[in-house]
Every structure is written in structure tokens, then in C-alpha cells.
Tab-separated table of C-alpha atoms and ligand atoms in Angstrom:
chain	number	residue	atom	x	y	z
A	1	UNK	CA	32.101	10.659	14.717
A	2	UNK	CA	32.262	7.044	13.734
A	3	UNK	CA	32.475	5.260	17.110
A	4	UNK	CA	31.204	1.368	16.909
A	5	UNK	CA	31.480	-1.596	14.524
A	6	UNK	CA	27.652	-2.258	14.103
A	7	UNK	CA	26.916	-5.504	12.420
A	8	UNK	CA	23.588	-6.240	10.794
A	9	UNK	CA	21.972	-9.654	8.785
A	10	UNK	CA	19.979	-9.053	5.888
A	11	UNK	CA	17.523	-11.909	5.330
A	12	UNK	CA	16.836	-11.963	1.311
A	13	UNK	CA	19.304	-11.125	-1.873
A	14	UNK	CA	16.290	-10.226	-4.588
A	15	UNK	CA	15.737	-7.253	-5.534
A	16	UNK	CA	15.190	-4.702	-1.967
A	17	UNK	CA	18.142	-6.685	-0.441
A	18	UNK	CA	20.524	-6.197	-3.133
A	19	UNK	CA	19.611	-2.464	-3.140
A	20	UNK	CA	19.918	-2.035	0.857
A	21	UNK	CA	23.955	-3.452	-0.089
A	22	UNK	CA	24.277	-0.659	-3.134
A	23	UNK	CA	22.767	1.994	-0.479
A	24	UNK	CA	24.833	1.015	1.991
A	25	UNK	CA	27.536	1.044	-0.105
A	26	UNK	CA	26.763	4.153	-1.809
A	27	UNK	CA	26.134	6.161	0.860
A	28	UNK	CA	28.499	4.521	3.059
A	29	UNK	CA	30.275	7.610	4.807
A	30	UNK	CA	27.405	10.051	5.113
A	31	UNK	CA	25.080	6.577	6.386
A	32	UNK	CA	27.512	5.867	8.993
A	33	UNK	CA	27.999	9.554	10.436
A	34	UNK	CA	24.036	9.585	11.006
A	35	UNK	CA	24.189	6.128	12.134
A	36	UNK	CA	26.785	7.423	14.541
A	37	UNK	CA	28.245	3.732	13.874
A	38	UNK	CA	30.210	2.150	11.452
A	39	UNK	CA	27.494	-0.204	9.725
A	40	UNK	CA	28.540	-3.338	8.652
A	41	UNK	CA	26.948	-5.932	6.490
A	42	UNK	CA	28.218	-9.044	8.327
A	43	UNK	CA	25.905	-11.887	6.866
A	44	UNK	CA	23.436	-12.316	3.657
A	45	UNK	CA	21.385	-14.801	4.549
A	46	UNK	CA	19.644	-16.376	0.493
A	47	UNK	CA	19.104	-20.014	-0.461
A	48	UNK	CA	21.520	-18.959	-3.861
A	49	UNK	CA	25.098	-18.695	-4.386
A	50	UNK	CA	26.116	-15.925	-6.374
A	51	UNK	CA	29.618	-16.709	-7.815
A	52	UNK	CA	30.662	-13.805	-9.025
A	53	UNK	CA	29.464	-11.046	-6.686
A	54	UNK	CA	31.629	-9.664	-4.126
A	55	UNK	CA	27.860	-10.606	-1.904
A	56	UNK	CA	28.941	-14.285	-2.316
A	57	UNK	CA	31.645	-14.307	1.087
A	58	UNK	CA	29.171	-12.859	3.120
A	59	UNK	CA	26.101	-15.226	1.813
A	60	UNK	CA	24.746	-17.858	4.354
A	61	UNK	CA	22.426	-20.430	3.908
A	62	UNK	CA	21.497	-21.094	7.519
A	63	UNK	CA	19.177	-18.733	9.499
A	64	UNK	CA	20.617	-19.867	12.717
A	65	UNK	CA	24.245	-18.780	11.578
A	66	UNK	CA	22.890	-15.441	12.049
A	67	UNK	CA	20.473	-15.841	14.751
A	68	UNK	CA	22.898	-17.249	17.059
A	69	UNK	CA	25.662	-14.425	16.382
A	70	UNK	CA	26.202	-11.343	19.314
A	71	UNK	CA	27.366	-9.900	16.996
A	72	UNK	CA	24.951	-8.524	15.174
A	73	UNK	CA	22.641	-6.299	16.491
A	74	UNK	CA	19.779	-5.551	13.501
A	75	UNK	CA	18.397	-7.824	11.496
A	76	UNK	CA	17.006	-6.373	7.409
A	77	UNK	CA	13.957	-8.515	6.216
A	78	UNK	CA	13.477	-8.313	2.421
A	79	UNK	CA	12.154	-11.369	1.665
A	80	UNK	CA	8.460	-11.092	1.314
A	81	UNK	CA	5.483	-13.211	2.462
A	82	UNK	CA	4.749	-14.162	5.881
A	83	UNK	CA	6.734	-17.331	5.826
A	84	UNK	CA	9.290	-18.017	6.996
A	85	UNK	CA	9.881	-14.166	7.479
A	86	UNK	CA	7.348	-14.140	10.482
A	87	UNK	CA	9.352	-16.829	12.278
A	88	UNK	CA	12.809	-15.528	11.338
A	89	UNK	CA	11.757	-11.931	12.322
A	90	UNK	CA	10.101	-13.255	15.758
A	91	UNK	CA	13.405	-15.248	16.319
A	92	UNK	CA	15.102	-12.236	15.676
A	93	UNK	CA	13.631	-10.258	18.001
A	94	UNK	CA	12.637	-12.451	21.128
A	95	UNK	CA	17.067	-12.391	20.740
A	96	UNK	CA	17.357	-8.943	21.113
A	97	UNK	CA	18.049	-7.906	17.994
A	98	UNK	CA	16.258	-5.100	16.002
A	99	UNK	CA	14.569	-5.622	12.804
A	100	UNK	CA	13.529	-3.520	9.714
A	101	UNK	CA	11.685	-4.738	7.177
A	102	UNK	CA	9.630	-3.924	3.896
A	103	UNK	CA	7.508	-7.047	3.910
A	104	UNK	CA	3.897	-5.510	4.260
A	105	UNK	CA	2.185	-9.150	4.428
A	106	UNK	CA	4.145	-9.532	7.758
A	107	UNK	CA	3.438	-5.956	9.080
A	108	UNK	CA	-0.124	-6.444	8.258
A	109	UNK	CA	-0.422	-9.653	10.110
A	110	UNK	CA	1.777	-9.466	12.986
A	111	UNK	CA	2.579	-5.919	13.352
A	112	UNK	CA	1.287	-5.654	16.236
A	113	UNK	CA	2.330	-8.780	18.095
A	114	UNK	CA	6.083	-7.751	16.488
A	115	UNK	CA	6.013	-4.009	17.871
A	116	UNK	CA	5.079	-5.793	21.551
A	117	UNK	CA	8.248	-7.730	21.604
A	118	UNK	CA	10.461	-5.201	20.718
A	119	UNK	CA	8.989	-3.028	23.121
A	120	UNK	CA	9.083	-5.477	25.859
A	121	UNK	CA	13.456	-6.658	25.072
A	122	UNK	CA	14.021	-2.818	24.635
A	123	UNK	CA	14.674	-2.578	20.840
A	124	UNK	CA	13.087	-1.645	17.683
A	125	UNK	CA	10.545	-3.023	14.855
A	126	UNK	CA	10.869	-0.526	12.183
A	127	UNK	CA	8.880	-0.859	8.842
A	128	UNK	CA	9.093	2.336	6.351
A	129	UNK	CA	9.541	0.699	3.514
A	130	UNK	CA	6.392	-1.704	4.049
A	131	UNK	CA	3.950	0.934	2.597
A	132	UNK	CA	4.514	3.472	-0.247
A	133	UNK	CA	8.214	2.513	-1.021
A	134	UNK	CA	10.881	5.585	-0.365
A	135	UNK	CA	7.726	7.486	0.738
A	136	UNK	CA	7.791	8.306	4.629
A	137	UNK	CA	4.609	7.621	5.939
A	138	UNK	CA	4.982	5.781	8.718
A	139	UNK	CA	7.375	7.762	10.712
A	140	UNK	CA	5.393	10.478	9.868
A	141	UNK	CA	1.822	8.695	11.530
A	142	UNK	CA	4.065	7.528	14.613
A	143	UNK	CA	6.025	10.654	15.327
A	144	UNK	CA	5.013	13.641	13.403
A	145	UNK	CA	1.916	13.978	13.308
A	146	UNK	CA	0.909	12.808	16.616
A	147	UNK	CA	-0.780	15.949	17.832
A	148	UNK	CA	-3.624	15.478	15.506
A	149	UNK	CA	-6.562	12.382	15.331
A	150	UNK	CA	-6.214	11.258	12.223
A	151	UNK	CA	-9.184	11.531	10.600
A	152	UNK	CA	-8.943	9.973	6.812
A	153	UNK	CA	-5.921	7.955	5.618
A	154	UNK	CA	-6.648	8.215	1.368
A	155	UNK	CA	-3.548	7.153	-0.899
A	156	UNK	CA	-3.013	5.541	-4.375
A	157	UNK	CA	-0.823	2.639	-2.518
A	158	UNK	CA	0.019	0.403	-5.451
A	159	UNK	CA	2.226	1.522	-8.300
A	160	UNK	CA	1.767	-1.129	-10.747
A	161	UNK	CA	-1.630	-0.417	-10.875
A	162	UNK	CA	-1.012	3.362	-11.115
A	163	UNK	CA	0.806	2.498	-13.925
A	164	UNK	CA	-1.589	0.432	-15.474
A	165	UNK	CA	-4.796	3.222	-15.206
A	166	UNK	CA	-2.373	5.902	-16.496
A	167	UNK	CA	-0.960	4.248	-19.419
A	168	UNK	CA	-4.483	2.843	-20.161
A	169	UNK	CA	-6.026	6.844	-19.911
A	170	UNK	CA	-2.928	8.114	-22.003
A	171	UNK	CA	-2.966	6.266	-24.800
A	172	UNK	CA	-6.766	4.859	-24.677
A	173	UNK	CA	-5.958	1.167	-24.310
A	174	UNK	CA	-7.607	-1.775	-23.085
A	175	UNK	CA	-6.573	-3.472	-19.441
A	176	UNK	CA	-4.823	-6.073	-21.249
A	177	UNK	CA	-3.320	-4.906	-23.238
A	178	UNK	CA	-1.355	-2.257	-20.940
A	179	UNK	CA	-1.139	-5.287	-18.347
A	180	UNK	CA	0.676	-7.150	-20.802
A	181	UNK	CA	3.018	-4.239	-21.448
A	182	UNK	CA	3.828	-3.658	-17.735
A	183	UNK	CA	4.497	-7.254	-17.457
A	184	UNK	CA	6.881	-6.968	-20.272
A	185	UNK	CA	8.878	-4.361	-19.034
A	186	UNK	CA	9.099	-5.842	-15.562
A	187	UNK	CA	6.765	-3.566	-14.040
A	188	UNK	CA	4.192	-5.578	-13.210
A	189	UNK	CA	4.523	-9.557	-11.907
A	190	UNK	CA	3.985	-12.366	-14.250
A	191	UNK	CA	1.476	-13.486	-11.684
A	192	UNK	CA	-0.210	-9.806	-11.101
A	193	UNK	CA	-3.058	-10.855	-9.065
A	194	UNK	CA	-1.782	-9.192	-5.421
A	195	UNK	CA	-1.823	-5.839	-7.631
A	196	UNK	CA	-4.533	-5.708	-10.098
A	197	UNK	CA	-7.055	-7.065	-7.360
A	198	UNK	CA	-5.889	-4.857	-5.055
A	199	UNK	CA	-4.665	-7.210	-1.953
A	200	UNK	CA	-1.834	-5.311	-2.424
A	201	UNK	CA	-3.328	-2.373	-1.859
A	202	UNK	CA	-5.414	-3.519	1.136
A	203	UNK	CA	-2.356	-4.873	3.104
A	204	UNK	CA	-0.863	-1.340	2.693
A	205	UNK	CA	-4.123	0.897	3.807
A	206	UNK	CA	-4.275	-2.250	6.645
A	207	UNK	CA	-1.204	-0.971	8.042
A	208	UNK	CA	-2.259	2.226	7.726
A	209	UNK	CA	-5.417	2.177	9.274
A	210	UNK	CA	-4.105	0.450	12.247
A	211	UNK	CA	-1.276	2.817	12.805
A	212	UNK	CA	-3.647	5.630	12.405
A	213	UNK	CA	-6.295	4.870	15.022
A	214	UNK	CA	-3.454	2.662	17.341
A	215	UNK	CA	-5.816	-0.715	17.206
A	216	UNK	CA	-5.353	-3.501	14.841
A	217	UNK	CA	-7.046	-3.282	11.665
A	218	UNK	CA	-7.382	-6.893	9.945
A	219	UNK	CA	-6.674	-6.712	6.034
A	220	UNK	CA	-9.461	-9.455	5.554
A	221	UNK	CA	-12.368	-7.251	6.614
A	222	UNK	CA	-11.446	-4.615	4.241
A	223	UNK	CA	-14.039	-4.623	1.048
A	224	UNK	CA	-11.348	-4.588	-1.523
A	225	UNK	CA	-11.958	-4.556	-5.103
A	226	UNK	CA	-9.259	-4.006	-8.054
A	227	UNK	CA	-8.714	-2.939	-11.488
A	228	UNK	CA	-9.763	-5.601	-13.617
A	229	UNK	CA	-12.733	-4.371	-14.702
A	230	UNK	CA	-11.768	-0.567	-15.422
A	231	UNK	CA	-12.109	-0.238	-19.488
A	232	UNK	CA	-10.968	1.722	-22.124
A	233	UNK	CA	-14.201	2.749	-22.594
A	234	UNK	CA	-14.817	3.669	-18.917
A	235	UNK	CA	-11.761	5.687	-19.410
A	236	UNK	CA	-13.587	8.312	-22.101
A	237	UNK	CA	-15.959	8.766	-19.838
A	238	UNK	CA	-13.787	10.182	-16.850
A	239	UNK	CA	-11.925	12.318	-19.608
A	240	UNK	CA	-15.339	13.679	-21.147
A	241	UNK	CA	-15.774	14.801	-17.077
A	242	UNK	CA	-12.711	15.812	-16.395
A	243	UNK	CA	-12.003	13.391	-14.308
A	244	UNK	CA	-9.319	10.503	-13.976
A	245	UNK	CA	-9.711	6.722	-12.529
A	246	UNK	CA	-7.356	5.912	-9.622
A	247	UNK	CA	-7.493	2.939	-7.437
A	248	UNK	CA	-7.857	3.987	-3.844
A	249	UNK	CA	-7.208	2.592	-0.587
A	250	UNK	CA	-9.443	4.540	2.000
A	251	UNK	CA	-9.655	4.701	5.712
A	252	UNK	CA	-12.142	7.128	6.817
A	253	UNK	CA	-13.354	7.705	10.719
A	254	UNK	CA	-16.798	8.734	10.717
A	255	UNK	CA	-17.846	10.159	14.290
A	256	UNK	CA	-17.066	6.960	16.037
A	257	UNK	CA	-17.103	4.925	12.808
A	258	UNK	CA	-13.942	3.343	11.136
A	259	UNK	CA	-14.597	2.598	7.061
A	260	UNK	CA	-12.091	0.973	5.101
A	261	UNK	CA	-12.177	0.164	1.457
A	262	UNK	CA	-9.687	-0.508	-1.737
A	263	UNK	CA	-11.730	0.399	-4.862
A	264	UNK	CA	-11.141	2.324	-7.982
A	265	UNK	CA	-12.272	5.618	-7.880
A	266	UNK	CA	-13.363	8.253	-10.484
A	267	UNK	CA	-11.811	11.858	-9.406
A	268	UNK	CA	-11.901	15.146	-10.267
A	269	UNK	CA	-8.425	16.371	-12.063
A	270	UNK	CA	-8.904	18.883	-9.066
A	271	UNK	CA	-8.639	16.093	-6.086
A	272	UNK	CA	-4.609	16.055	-5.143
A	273	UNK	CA	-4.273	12.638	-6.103
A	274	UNK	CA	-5.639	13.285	-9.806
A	275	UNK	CA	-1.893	14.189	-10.390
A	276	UNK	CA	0.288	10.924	-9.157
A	277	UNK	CA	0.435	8.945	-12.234
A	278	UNK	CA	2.556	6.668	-13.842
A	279	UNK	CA	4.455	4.202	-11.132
A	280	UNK	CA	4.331	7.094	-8.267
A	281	UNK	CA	2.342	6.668	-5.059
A	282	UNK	CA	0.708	9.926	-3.131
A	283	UNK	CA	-0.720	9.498	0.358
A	284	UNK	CA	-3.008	12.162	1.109
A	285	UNK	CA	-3.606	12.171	5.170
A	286	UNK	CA	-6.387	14.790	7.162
A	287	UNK	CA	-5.765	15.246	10.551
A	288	UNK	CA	-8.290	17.382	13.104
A	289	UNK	CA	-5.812	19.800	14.116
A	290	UNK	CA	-3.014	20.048	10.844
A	291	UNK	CA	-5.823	19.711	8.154
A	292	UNK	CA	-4.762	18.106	5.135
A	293	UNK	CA	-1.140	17.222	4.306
A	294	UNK	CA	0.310	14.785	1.031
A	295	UNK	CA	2.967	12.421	0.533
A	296	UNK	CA	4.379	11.423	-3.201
A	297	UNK	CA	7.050	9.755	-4.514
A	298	UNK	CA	8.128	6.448	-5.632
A	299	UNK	CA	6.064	3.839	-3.914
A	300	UNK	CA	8.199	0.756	-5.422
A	301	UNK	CA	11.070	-0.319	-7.011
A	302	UNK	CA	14.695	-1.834	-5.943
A	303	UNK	CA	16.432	1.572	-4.753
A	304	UNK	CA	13.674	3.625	-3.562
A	305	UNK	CA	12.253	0.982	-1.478
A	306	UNK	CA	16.274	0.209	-0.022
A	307	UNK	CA	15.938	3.729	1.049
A	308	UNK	CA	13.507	3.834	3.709
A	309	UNK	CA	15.243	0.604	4.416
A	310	UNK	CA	18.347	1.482	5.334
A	311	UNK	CA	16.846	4.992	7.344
A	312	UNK	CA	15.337	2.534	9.986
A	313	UNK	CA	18.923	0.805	9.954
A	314	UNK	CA	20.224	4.129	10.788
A	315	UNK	CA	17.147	4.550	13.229
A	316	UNK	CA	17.901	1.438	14.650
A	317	UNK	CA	21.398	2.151	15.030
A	318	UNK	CA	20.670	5.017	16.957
A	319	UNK	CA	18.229	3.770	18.939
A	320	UNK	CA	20.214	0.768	20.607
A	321	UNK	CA	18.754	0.202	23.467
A	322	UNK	CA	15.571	2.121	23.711
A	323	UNK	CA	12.262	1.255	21.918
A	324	UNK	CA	10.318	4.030	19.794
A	325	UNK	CA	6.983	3.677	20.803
A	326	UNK	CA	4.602	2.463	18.604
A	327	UNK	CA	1.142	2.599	19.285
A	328	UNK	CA	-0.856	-0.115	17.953
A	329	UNK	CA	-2.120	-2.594	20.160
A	330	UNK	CA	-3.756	-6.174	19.107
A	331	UNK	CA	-6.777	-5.015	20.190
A	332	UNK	CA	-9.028	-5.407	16.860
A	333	UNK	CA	-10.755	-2.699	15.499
A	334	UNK	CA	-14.170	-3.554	14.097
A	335	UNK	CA	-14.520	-1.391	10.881
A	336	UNK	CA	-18.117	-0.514	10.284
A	337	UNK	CA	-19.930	-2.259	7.355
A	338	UNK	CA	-19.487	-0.653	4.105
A	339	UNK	CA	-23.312	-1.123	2.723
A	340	UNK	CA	-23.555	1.715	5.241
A	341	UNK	CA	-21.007	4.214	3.562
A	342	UNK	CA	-22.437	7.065	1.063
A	343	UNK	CA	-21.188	7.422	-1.581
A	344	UNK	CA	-22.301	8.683	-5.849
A	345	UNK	CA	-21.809	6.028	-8.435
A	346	UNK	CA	-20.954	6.066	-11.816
A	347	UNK	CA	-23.226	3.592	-13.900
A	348	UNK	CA	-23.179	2.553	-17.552
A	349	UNK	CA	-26.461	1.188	-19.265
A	350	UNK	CA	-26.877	-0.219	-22.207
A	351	UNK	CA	-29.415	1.293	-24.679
A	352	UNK	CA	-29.951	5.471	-25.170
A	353	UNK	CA	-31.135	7.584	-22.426
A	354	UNK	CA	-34.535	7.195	-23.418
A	355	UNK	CA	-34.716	3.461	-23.230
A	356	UNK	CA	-33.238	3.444	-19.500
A	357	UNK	CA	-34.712	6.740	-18.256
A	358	UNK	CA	-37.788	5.286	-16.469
A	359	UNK	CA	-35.958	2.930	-14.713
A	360	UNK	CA	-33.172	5.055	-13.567
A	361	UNK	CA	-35.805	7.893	-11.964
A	362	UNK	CA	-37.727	5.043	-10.106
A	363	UNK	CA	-34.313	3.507	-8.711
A	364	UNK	CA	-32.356	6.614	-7.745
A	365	UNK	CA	-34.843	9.823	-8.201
A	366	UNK	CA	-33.217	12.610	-9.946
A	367	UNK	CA	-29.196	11.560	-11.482
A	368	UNK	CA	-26.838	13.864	-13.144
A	369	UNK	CA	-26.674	12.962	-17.057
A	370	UNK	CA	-23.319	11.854	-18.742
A	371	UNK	CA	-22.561	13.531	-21.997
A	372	UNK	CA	-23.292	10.629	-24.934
A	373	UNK	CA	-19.408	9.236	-25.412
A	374	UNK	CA	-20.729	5.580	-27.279
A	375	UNK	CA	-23.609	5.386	-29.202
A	376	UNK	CA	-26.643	3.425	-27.539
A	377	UNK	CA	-25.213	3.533	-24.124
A	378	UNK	CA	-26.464	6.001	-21.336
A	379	UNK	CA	-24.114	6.998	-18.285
A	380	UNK	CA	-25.419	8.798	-15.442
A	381	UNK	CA	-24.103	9.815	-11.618
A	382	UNK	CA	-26.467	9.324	-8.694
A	383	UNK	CA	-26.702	11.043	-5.903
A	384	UNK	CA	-24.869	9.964	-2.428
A	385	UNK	CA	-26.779	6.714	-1.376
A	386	UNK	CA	-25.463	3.882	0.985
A	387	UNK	CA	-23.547	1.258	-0.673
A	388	UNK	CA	-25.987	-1.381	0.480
A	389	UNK	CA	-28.997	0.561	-1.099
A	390	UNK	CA	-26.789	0.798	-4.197
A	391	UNK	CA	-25.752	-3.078	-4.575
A	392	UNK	CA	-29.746	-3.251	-4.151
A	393	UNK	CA	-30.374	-1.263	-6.654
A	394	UNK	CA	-27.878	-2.414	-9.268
A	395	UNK	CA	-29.344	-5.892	-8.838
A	396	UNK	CA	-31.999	-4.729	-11.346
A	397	UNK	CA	-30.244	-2.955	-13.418
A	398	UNK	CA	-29.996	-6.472	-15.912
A	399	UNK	CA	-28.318	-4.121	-18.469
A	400	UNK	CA	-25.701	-2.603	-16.811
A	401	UNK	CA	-21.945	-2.260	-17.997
A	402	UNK	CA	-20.243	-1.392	-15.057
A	403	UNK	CA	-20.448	0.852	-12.256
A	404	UNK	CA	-17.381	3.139	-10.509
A	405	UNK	CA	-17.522	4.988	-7.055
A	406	UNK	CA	-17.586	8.779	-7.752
A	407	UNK	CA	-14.819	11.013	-5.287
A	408	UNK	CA	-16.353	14.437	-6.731
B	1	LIG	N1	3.759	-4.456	-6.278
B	1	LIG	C1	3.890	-3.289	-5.462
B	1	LIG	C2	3.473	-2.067	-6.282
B	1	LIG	C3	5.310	-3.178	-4.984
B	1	LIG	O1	3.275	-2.191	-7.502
B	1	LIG	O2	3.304	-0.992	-5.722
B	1	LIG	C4	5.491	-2.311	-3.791
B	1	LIG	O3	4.833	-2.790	-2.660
């Protein structure tokens, strides 16, 4: 039963805040029965005008317009980037007002200082939509699966990329080539660099991390390393092993050790993430007590993303009043170096097998051979060895074509 007017603010009309209004307004009666409140978008706050668009009487200019209204009780933030989200959201909050937002550069960063105000004024900082889109994933670390330790946090994060890797192992193109393609059909940004070099990524398996193991995980000290460098070439390879190339963001505990890297991977068609492709996310979690459970779906895009959106509105809504406790205090956690994690590479030389063989044995003993896919190159897998001993190694390797961490 519909009982109260509840009036939000959503700051940002791109593309997540003009699908939290078509939710909203899609789903309007079934929304406002879970909501248990009749949820009303009272303000738009965007530095446009959009004649036009019914949007346009509720569009604001001026933050404090909205700020300064008792009115409204939750705040959306789907504008992206710290700035001025972070002071806008803080604002927001030290007000009494609940916020949900998708922005994963703010989660990352302030998260935690964020989830401490709304604690302490009795409200909520809710942020589904920050990682894997429509996926749930974060309710899930905070509330379901809280009877476990989390153990490994392993998930294919970015969908542009995912995209890009697919398309590029489909149809045997070069990075380029494909980038330029997903550019042209809006999929990827005109500027790509926050995806292809995998910041994006690292932001996302940031919030993870710290969410996972309750301390504050800081996206700079993650190793993170993108796609650029995946070729077509590199791509034969994985299918002559069965394998595909993914880019992974990782966060492993290792007795008392925390590891956390973003880095392509080559995986067996077997692993459960060899099946996301295209723009789709999966989220792969292990926990000590439930084992090994997946999440997949659409990790981006304007609807999907409006939908975990619009569930913490309803969250919100029915939380008014009562903070859902979060645990992740600002406490850092220092991740361990990576030169220290083990892990089997996969290395392209130039020259035949015979030319490189010597070398190869005296560097990493015994390797598993690659079957011959280009003439007068030789491919090989090593063994596990520690990331530092690897970079070592490789430094003497003067003919090397590239190298790609091995999940299998
Ligand atoms: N650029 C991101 C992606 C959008 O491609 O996954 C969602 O965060």
C-alpha cells in the first residue's frame, strides 16, 4: 500500500540519469508498492536545458536548490568523476539525506568516509550500480554472503573491453581495428583510455576488494595493466590451446596475504568466465564456507545500469531512518607486493624453437611447448614462478613479443 509522497534529486541527465527517469517511469506502480512510497522525481539537477522533454520543468541548475529542500529525502548521483560529485554527495548526506549512486571513481575514493556519515545521521549510502552495471554484487558481499570469508573476488569488470577481446577472437582482428569499431557504434568512449588500460577495471575490483575483506583497498596500489597490447596474433594462440583472453580484475587472500591485480588473462574455455563475452560482465566470487558462486549479466549500459539504481532508491525508501551496515572501515589495507604472486606465463619469441631453446631451459628449466601457429616464432608456458622472478627473467629475453599471465 502506497502510503508517503517520497521525493528524491537526481544529480546528472546523461545517459544513467535519464534511464533512472524511464525506470521510474516504467515501472512506476510495481516500484512504488516495493518502495512502500509513492516515489517522486522532484528535481533534475544538469547544467543543460532540454526544451522539449517533459525532464525540462523539473531541471535545476543550482545544487543548493536541492540541497536546501526537506523535502526530499534521497539524493541519485549519475554524474561521474569525483568532482563535484564527492562534494555534492557529502553535502547530501552530512543533511540527512540518502544517496545512491553509480559513480565508481567516488565509491573507490571515498567509500568509506561516505558509508561513515550515513551511518553516523542514520541513513543510507547505497552503490549497486558502481560495479558490474544491473549485476548485484554488492548487496550480495554486504548481506548475502556474509557467513563466509571471502576468499577470491575474480570478475571480467569492464564491458567495453569484453567487447573488444571477443570481437577481436571472433573475427581475428587487430586491437585497432575492433577499437575503432566499438568507438563507432558508441560502445566504447572516444577517449577509451579508463577502459582499454584497465583503470576502469581497477576502480571496480577496488571496491570490491575493500568490501570483501571490510578495510579500504586503495585503487592506486593495484598493479593494473590493460588491453592494448593483446594481438590478433596472440589471439591464435589461445584458440590453438583452447583457451580465450579475458581481462581480469583479481583479488585473492593468500593465508594472511591480500593480492590485487587487473591484467589480461589467458583461460581455459573450461574456467566459468571463458563464457561472458561480448559487452557482458561475470563476477565469479569463492567464499570458505559457500564455495564458489557467479554473477553475469550486463555490466553497462543506460537501462541496466538505472536498474540497480533505482533498487537502492527502493532500498533507501525502505530504509528511512535506519542505516544498513556496511562494513568497510578507512583503515587501509596493505595488499602484498605482486613480484611475490605465482603465477605461469605465456611468452612469444622470435625465431624457431631451436634458435630460443637454450635460453629458455637456462631461464625457466623445463616449459610446456606451444604448437607452431607463425612461422619463425616459438611460444612456450612456464611453470608457476613469482612475478618478480619473471619480470627478471623477461629482462633478457631481448627478443620477446609479448608475454600473457596463464589462469590454467
Ligand atoms: N566503461 C564501462 C564499461 C562502463 O565498459 O564497462 C561501466 O562502468
Amino acid at each position: 500500500m502506497v502510503i508517503n509522497m517520497l521525493n528524491i534529486g537526481v544529480l546528472g541527465y546523461g545517459t544513467v540519469g535519464s534511464g533512472v527517469v524511464e525506470v521510474l517511469n516504467t515501472n512506476q506502480e510495481s516500484i512504488n508498492k516495493k518502495a512502500g512510497n509513492e516515489i517522486n522525481i522532484k528535481y533534475v539537477l544538469d547544467l543543460r536545458d532540454f526544451p522539449g522533454d517533459p525532464i525540462q520543468e523539473k531541471i535545476v541548475h543550482d545544487y543548493d536548490v536541492i540541497l536546501n529542500d526537506p523535502d526530499v529525502q534521497i539524493i541519485v548521483e549519475v554524474m561521474g568523476g569525483v568532482e563535484p560529485a564527492y562534494t555534492f554527495v557529502k553535502k547530501a548526506l552530512q543533511a540527512g539525506k540518502s544517496v545512491c549512486t553509480s559513480n565508481k571513481e567516488l565509491v573507490a575514493k571515498h567509500g568509506a568516509e561516505l558509508l561513515e556519515i550515513a551511518k553516523s545521521k542514520h541513513i543510507n549510502f547505497l552503490f549497486e550500480a558502481s560495479v558490474g552495471g544491473g549485476i548485484p554484487i554488492i548487496r550480495p558481499l554486504n548481506q548475502s554472503l556474509t557467513a563466509d570469508e571471502i576468499e577470491e573476488i575474480t570478475g571480467i569488470l569492464n564491458g567495453t573491453t569484453n567487447y573488444i577481446l571477443t570481437k577481436m577472437s571472433k573475427e581475428g582482428l587487430a586491437f585497432d581495428e575492433v577499437l575503432k569499431d566499438a568507438q563507432d557504434k558508441g560502445y566504447a568512449e572516444r577517449n577509451p583510455e579508463a577502459d582499454v588500460e584497465g583503470y576502469d577495471a581497477c576502480r571496480k575490483i577496488a571496491i570490491l576488494s575493500s568490501l570483501a575483506f571490510g578495510m579500504q583497498v586503495d585503487y592506486e596500489d593495484i598493479y593494473t595493466e590493460g588491453i592494448t597490447k593483446i594481438t590478433d596474433v596472440d589471439m591464435k594462440y589461445a584458440k590453438a590451446l583452447n583457451a580465450s583472453i579475458k581481462l581480469f580484475g583479481t583479488s585473492k587472500k593468500v593465508n594472511d596475504e591480500v593480492f590485487a591485480m587487473v591484467s589480461p588473462m589467458m583461460i581455459s574455455e573450461e574456467h566459468p568466465l571463458a563464457g561472458v563475452n561480448d559487452v557482458f560482465n561475470g563476477i565469479f566470487v569463492s567464499g570458505n564456507v559457500l564455495g564458489d558462486v557467479m554473477f553475469y549479466g550486463r555490466g553497462a549500459g543506460k537501462l541496466p545500469t538505472a536498474s540497480a539504481v533505482v533498487a537502492d532508491v527502493v532500498d533507501a525508501a525502505k530504509h528511512l531512518g535506519t542505516n544498513i551496515m556496511t562494513i568497510w572501515s578507512n583503515k587501509k589495507l596493505e595488499l602484498s607486493d605482486i613480484k611475490k604472486a605465482k603465477q605461469k606465463f605465456f611468452v612469444r619469441l622470435s625465431g624457431d624453437k631451436n634458435m630460443n631453446i637454450a635460453k629458455v631451459n637456462e631461464l625457466f628449466g623445463a616449459v610446456t611447448d606451444v604448437e607452431e601457429v607463425i612461422a619463425g616464432e616459438y611460444a612456450f608456458i612456464t611453470g608457476e614462478i613469482a612475478e618478480g622472478e619473471f619480470a627478471q627473467k623477461q629482462s633478457e629475453l631481448t627478443n620477446m613479443l609479448n608475454r600473457i599471465r596463464v589462469g590454467f
